[in-house]
mmCIF file of C-alpha atoms in Angstrom:
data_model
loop_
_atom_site.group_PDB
_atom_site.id
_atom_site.type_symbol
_atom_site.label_atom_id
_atom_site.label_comp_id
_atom_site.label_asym_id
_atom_site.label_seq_id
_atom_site.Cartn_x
_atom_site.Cartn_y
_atom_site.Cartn_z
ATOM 1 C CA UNK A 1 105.550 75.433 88.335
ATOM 2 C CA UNK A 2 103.303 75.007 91.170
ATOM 3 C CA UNK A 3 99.660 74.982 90.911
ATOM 4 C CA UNK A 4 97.602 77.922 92.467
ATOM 5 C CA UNK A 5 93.882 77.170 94.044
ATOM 6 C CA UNK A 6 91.766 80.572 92.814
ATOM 7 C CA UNK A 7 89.046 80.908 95.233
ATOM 8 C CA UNK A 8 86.336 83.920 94.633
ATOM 9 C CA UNK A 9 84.609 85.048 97.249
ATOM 10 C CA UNK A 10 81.111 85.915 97.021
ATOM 11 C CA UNK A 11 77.861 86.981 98.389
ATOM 12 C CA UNK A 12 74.466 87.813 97.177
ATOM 13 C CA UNK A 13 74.380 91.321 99.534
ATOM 14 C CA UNK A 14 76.384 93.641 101.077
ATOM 15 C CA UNK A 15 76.913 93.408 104.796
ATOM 16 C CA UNK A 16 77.361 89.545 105.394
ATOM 17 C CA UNK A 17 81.263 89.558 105.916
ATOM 18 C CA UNK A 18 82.552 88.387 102.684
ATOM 19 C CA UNK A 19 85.499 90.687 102.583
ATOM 20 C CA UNK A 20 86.076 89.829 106.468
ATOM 21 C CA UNK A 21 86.019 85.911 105.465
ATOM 22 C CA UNK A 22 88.436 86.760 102.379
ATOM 23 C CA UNK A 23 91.046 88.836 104.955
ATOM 24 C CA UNK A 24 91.221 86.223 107.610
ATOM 25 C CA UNK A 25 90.861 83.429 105.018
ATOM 26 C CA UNK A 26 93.526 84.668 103.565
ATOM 27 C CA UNK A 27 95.532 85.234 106.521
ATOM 28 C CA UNK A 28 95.014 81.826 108.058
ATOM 29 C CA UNK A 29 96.093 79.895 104.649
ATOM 30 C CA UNK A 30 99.645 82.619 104.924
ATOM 31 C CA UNK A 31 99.748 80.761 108.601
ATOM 32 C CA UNK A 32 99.582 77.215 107.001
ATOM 33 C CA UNK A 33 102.576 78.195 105.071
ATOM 34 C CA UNK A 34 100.805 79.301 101.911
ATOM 35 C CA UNK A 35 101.729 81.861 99.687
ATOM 36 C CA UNK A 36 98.577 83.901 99.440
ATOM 37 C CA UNK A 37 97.620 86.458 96.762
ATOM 38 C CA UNK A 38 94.565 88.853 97.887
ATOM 39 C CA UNK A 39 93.067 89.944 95.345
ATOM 40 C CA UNK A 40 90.356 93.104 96.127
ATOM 41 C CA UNK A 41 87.589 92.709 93.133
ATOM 42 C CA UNK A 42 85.290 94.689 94.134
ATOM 43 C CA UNK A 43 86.659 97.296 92.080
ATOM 44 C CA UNK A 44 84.720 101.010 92.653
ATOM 45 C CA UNK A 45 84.070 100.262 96.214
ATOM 46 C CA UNK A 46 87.337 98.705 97.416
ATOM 47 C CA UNK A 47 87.815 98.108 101.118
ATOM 48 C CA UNK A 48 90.599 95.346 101.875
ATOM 49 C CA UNK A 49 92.728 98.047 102.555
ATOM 50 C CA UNK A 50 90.567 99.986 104.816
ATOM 51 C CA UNK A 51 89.298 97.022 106.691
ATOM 52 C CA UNK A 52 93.835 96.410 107.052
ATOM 53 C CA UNK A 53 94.223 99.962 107.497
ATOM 54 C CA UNK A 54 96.434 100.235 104.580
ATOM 55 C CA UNK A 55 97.349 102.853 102.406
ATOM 56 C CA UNK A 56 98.584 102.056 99.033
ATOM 57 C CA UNK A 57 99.949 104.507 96.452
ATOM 58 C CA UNK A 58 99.142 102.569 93.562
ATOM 59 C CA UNK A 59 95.669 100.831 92.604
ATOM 60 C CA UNK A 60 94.312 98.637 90.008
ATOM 61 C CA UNK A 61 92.670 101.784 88.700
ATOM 62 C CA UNK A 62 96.194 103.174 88.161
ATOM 63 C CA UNK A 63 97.119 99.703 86.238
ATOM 64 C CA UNK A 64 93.917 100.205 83.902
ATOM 65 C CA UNK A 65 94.990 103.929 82.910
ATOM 66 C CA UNK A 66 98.802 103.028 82.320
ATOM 67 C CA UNK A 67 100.183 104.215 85.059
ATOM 68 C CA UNK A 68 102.380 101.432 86.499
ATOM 69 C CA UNK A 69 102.153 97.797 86.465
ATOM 70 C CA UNK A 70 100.406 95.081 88.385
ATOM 71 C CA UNK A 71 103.800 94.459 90.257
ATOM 72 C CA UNK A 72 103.500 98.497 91.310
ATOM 73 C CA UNK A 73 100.615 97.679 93.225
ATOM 74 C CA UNK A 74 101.366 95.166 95.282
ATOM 75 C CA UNK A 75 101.276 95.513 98.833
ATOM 76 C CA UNK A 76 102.372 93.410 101.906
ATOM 77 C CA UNK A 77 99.753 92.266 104.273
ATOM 78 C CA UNK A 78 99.267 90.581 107.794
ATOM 79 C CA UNK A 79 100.890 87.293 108.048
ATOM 80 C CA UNK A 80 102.785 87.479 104.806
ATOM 81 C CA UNK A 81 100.109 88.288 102.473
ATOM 82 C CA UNK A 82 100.141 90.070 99.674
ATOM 83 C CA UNK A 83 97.221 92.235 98.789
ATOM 84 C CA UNK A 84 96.394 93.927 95.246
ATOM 85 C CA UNK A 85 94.430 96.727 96.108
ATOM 86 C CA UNK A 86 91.328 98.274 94.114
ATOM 87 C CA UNK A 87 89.698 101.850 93.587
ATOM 88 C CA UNK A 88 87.489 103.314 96.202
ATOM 89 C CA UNK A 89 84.598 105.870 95.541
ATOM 90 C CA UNK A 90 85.514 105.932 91.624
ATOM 91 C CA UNK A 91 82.028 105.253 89.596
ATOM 92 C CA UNK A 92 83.921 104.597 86.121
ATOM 93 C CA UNK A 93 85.790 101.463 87.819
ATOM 94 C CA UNK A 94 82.384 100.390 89.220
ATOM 95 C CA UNK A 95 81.412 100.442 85.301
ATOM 96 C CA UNK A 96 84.401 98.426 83.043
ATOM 97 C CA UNK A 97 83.182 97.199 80.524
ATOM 98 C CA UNK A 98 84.174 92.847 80.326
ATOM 99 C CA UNK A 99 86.999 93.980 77.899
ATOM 100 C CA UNK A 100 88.023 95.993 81.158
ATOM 101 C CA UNK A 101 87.890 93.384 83.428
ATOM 102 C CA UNK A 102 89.678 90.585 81.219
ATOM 103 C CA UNK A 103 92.778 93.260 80.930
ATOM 104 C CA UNK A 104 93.243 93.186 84.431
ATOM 105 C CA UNK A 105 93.079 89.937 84.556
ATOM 106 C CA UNK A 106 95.358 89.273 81.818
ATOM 107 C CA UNK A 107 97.953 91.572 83.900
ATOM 108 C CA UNK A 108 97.886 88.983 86.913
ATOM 109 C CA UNK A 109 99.865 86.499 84.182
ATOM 110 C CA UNK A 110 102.907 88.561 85.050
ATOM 111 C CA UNK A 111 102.384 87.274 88.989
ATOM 112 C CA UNK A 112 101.785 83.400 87.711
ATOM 113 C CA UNK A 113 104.436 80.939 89.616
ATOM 114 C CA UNK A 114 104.559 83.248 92.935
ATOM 115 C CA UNK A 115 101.387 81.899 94.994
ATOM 116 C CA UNK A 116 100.263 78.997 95.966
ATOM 117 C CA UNK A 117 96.578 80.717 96.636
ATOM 118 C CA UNK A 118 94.727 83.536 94.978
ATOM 119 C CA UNK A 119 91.720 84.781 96.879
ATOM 120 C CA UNK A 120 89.664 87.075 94.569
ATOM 121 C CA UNK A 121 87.425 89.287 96.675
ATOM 122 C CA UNK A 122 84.357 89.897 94.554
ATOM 123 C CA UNK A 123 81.589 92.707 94.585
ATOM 124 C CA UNK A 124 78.901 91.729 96.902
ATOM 125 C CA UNK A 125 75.621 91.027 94.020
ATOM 126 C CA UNK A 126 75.805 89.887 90.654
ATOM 127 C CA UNK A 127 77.151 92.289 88.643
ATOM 128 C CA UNK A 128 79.069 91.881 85.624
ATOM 129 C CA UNK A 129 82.204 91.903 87.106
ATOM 130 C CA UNK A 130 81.340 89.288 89.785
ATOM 131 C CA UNK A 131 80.210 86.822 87.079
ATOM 132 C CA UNK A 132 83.436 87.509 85.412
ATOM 133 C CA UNK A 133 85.896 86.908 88.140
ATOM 134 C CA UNK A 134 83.706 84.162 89.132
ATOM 135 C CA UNK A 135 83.722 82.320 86.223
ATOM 136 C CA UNK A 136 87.712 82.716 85.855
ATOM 137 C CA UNK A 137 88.068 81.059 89.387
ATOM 138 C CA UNK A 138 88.476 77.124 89.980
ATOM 139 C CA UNK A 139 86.526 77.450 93.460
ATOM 140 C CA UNK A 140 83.399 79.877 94.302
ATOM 141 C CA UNK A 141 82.728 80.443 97.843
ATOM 142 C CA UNK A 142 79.421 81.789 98.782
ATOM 143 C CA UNK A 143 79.250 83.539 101.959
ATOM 144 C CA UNK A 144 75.449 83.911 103.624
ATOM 145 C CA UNK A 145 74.478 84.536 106.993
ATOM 146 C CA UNK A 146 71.018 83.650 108.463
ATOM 147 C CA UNK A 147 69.116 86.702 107.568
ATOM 148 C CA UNK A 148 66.108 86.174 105.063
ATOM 149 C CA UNK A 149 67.567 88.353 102.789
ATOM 150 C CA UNK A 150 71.049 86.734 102.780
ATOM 151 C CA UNK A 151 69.596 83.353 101.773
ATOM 152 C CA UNK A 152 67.657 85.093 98.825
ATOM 153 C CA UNK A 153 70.190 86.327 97.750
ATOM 154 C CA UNK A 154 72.648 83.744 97.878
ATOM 155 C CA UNK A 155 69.921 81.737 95.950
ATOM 156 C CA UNK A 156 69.901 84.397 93.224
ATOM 157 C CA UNK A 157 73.362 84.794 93.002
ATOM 158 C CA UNK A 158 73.923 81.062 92.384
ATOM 159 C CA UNK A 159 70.948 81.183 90.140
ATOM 160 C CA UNK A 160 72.668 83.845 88.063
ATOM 161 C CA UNK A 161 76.340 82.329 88.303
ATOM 162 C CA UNK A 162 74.802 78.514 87.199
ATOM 163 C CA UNK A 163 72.974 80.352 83.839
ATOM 164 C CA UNK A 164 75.501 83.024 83.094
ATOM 165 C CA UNK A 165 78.808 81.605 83.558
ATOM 166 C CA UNK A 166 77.962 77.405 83.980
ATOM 167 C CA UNK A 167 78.957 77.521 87.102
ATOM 168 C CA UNK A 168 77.437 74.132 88.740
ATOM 169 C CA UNK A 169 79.598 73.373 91.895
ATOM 170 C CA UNK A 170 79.565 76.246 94.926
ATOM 171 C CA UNK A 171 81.016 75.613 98.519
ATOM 172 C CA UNK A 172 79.269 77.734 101.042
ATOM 173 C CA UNK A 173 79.803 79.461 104.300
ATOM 174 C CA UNK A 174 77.956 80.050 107.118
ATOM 175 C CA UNK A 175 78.812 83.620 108.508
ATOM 176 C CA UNK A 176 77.586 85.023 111.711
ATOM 177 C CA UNK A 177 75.785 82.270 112.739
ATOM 178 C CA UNK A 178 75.631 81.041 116.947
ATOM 179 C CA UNK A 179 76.438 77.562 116.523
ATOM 180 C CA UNK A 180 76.823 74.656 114.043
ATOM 181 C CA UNK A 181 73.689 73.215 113.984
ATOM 182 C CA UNK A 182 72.030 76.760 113.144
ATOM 183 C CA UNK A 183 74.620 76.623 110.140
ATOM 184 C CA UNK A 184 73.718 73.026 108.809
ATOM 185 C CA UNK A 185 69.947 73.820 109.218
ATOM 186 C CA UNK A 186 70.909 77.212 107.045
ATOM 187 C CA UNK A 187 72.694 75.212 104.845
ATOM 188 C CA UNK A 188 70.203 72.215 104.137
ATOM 189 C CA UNK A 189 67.498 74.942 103.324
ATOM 190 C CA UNK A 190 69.675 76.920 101.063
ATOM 191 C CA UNK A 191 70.813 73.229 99.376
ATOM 192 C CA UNK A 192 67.284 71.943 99.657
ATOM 193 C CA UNK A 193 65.821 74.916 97.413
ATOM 194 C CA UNK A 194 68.594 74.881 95.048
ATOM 195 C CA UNK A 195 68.778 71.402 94.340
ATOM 196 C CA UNK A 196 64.559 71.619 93.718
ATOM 197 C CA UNK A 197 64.949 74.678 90.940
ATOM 198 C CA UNK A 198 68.650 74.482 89.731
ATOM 199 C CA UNK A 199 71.167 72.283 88.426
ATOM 200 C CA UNK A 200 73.875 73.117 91.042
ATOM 201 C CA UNK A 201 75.595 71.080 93.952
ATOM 202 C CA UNK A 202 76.312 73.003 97.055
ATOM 203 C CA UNK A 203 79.144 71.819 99.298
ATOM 204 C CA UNK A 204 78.903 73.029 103.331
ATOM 205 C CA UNK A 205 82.193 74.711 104.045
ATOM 206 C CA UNK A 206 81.767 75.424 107.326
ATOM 207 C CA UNK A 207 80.432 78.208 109.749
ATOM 208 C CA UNK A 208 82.410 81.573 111.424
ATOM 209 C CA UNK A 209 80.090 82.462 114.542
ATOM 210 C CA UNK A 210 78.777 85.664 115.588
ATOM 211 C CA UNK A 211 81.684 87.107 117.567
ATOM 212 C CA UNK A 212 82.425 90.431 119.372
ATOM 213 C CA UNK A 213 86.417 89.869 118.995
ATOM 214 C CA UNK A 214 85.695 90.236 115.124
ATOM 215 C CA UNK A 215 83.509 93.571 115.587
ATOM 216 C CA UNK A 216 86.901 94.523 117.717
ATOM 217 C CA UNK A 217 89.318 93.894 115.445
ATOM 218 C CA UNK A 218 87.018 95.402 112.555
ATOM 219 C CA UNK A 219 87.347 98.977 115.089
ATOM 220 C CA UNK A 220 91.116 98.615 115.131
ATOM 221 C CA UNK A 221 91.685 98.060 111.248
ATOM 222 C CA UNK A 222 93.301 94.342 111.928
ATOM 223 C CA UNK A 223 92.791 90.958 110.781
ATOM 224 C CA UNK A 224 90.611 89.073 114.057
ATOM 225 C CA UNK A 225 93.416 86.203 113.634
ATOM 226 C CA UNK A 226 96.105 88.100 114.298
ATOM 227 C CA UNK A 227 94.587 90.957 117.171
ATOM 228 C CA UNK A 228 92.661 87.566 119.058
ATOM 229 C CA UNK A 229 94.332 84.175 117.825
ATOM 230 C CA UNK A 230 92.257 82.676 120.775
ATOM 231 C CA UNK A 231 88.854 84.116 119.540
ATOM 232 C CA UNK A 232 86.297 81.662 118.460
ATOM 233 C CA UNK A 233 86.373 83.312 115.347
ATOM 234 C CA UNK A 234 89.588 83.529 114.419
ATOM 235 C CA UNK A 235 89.625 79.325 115.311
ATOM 236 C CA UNK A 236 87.217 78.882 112.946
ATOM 237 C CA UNK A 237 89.078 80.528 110.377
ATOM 238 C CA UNK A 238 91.376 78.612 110.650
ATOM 239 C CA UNK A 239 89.683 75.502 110.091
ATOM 240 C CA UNK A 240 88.354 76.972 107.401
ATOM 241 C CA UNK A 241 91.934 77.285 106.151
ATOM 242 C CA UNK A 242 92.288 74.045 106.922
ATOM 243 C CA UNK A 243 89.440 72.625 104.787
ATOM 244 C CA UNK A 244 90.320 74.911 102.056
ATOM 245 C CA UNK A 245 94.050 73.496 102.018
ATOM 246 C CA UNK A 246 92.193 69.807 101.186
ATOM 247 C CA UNK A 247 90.462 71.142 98.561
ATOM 248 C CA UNK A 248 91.984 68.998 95.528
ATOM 249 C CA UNK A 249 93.891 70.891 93.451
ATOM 250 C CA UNK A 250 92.707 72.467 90.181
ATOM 251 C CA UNK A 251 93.708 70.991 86.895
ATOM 252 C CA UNK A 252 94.081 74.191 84.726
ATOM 253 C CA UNK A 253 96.055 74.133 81.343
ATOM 254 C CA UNK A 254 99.256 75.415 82.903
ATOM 255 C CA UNK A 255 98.327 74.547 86.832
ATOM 256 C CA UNK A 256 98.954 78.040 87.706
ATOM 257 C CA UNK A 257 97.606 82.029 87.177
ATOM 258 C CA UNK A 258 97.286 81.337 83.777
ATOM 259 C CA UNK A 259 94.146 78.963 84.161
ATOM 260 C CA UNK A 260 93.070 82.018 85.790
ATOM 261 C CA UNK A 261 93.605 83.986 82.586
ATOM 262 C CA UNK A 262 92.806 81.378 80.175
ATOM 263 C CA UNK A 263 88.748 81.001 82.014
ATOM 264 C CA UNK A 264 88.637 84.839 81.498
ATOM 265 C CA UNK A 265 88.972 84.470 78.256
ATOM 266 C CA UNK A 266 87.312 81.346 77.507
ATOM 267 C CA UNK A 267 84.122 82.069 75.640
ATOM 268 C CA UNK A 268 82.835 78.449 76.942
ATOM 269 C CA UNK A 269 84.031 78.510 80.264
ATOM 270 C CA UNK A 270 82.005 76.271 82.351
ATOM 271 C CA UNK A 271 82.187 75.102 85.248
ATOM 272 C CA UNK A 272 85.020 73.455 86.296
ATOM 273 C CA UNK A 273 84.674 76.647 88.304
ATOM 274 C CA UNK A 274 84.088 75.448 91.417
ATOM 275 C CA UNK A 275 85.302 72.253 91.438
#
């Protein structure tokens, strides 16, 4: 069985691109002849298959109430992806309980062996769930942009990650930024303050610029990297793919999903998270 990188994507706040970066991520890794997984964990507010303009029958709210399986919700994507979508607008899936969360989890066993990469799409913030899905993942990428507020709570989030879950390694992205040195400098403060107060190591991952091509494709319900290939921001995803695809690969009990499963239900799992 092949092994599966599990990357969650993160951010501190709403509104810095995260599920943008986890769409065309996701997309660019399918180009590199990946099979991709997309998972959408933000779970009451779902909106991977708005921002695709998809319209699935089944959710992962269906799965939790008994209604079909995890296979019943799959969905095919841009580029070959496929996409497991979540509830939208329902408060009680905003509110699972952790027992909650590890049973979907536990479902995505069934899917172990089929992808080569699982992005898990995480609730901006750090709720409950976001630790949780966090913690199960071998990589944790942190997506901030340059706002003051971003970079607070980026800090907070890995803060809360490192003491709740053991997280210690986090690779970061620069989103919305106008050029690379304007992402280091972001970066170095970010690392500079973190490596002061916490016990973490923060790895630069690399920078998407501000771009009106991805406000364009946003509009028209497509992935940027497939409406503009050419667009500076759809380049940059995809050496963002390409970085990602020399991440080493995780060393999980089985190499596959089930490392996935087995950190969800680890109570000691630490953090080879983000290795």
């Amino acid at each position: 069985m092949s092994a599966v990188k599990v990357i969650a994507v993160s951010s501190g706040k709403g509104g810095v691109g995260k599920t943008n970066v986890s769409v065309n991520l996701a997309c660019q890794l399918a180009r590199r002849g990946n099979r991709v997984l997309l998972m959408d964990a933000d779970l009451g507010l779902a909106n991977v298959d708005i921002m695709l303009g998809l319209k699935p029958k089944w959710n992962l709210s269906h799965v939790l109430d008994g209604k079909c399986s995890i296979e019943d919700v799959l969905i095919p994507g841009p580029d070959g992806i496929t996409i497991i979508p979540a509830a939208s607008g329902i408060k009680k899936m905003a509110e699972l309980a952790s027992e909650q969360h590890a049973a979907i989890v536990r479902s995505l066993s069934a899917l172990s062996g089929d992808y080569d990469v699982m992005i898990v799409d995480t609730a901006a913030g750090i709720s409950d769930s976001v630790i949780t899905f966090s913690r199960a993942s071998q990589y944790v990428l942190v997506v901030v942009t340059d706002e003051l507020t971003s970079m607070a709570d980026a800090y907070a989030l890995i803060k809360v990650m490192n003491r709740d879950a053991g997280i210690k390694r986090f690779k970061v992205l620069r989103n919305m930024v106008n050029s690379h040195d304007q992402a280091r400098d972001g970066f170095e403060r970010l690392n500079e303050v973190a490596q002061r107060f916490l016990d973490v190591t923060l790895e630069y991952a690399g920078f998407i610029p501000r771009d009106p091509y991805l406000i364009k494709a946003d509009t028209r319900q497509k992935a940027v990297s497939d409406l503009y290939p050419g667009a500076e921001s759809s380049m940059a995803f995809r050496r963002l793919a390409e970085t990602v695809d020399k991440w080493d690969m995780p060393s999980g009990p089985n190499g596959g999903i089930e490392f996935f499963v087995d950190r969800m239900f680890a109570k000691d799992a630490v953090a080879g998270a983000a290795m």
